[in-house]
DNA sequence: GCGCACATGACAACGGTTCTCATGTCGTTT
DNA sequence: AAACGACATGAGAACCGTTGTCATGTGCGC
């Protein structure tokens, strides 16, 4: 972790559903993080920053955000779900650092068209794809 | 499920570690299934077939198989791990039916070289990739 | 055949996520 | 401004896949 803990409440970012202090807080923390965060990690951050938001609420908010396409979700090797705010509405893929969690967006148009081709030639309908790249980022590599 | 329940003990397939009836049974069931199976589903199948193998043993065997590169592992949307026997030693990708679980191997050399390219240009080390395609297979599509 | 390291299985423990439900509050309507 | 109803919250329990524990069993090299 290397950025701010408690992001100020986002002024102009659209919330989902009702505007409540808790949702603003969760969304703010998510936006304030450049890394992928688990729901629990985000919850701990908020607690550490003195913000009292229930774990259930964190889960609910993150899940809703993901469903609305406002967050990217990824699964770490342990099966935990990691969230990251997505400013742009398009489908993205990331190269994720296994050590610090930093996510580097990568160009995946190639994978997209590959998946589309598979979809067409296989006869399968409604084909979705998930691509996850993991590695060790240069920073973390240096610190070993 | 559309194939045999209790596969006969595999005669000539190399086991991992000691040759025990339980491992033969688990491996046999895995080989006998064309679909991806969860550890629990496989365990249930064995019970239904009258084979008494402990759930722990099923997990241990499948995990060992996966670590040895003898099985492909995939995560379903719920986070559950699905296993499938891998006859050939190479890295594979599958297009998975969300309804029946059937896995269709797909040509993924393109993705492999794409990942290798990303790896080289990003500065990340030890880059691994997981690609999961899911859809509805023609059979299941027809039955709706 | 002996012995021991490895394997097994019943069960408990664990960790992430979701559910429950009583209470609180946003925002709209009068 | 007050009231109301639908939605949101949070503490804790429940859930579920998975892994650990440990006493007992057994494959296999000697």
Tab-separated table of C-alpha atoms in Angstrom, chain A residues 62 107 109 117 124:
chain	number	residue	atom	x	y	z
A	62	UNK	CA	-18.731	-3.674	-3.970
A	107	UNK	CA	-4.184	-4.121	-24.203
A	109	UNK	CA	-8.214	-6.317	-27.966
A	117	UNK	CA	-13.642	-16.120	-33.002
A	124	UNK	CA	-21.417	-22.041	-28.060
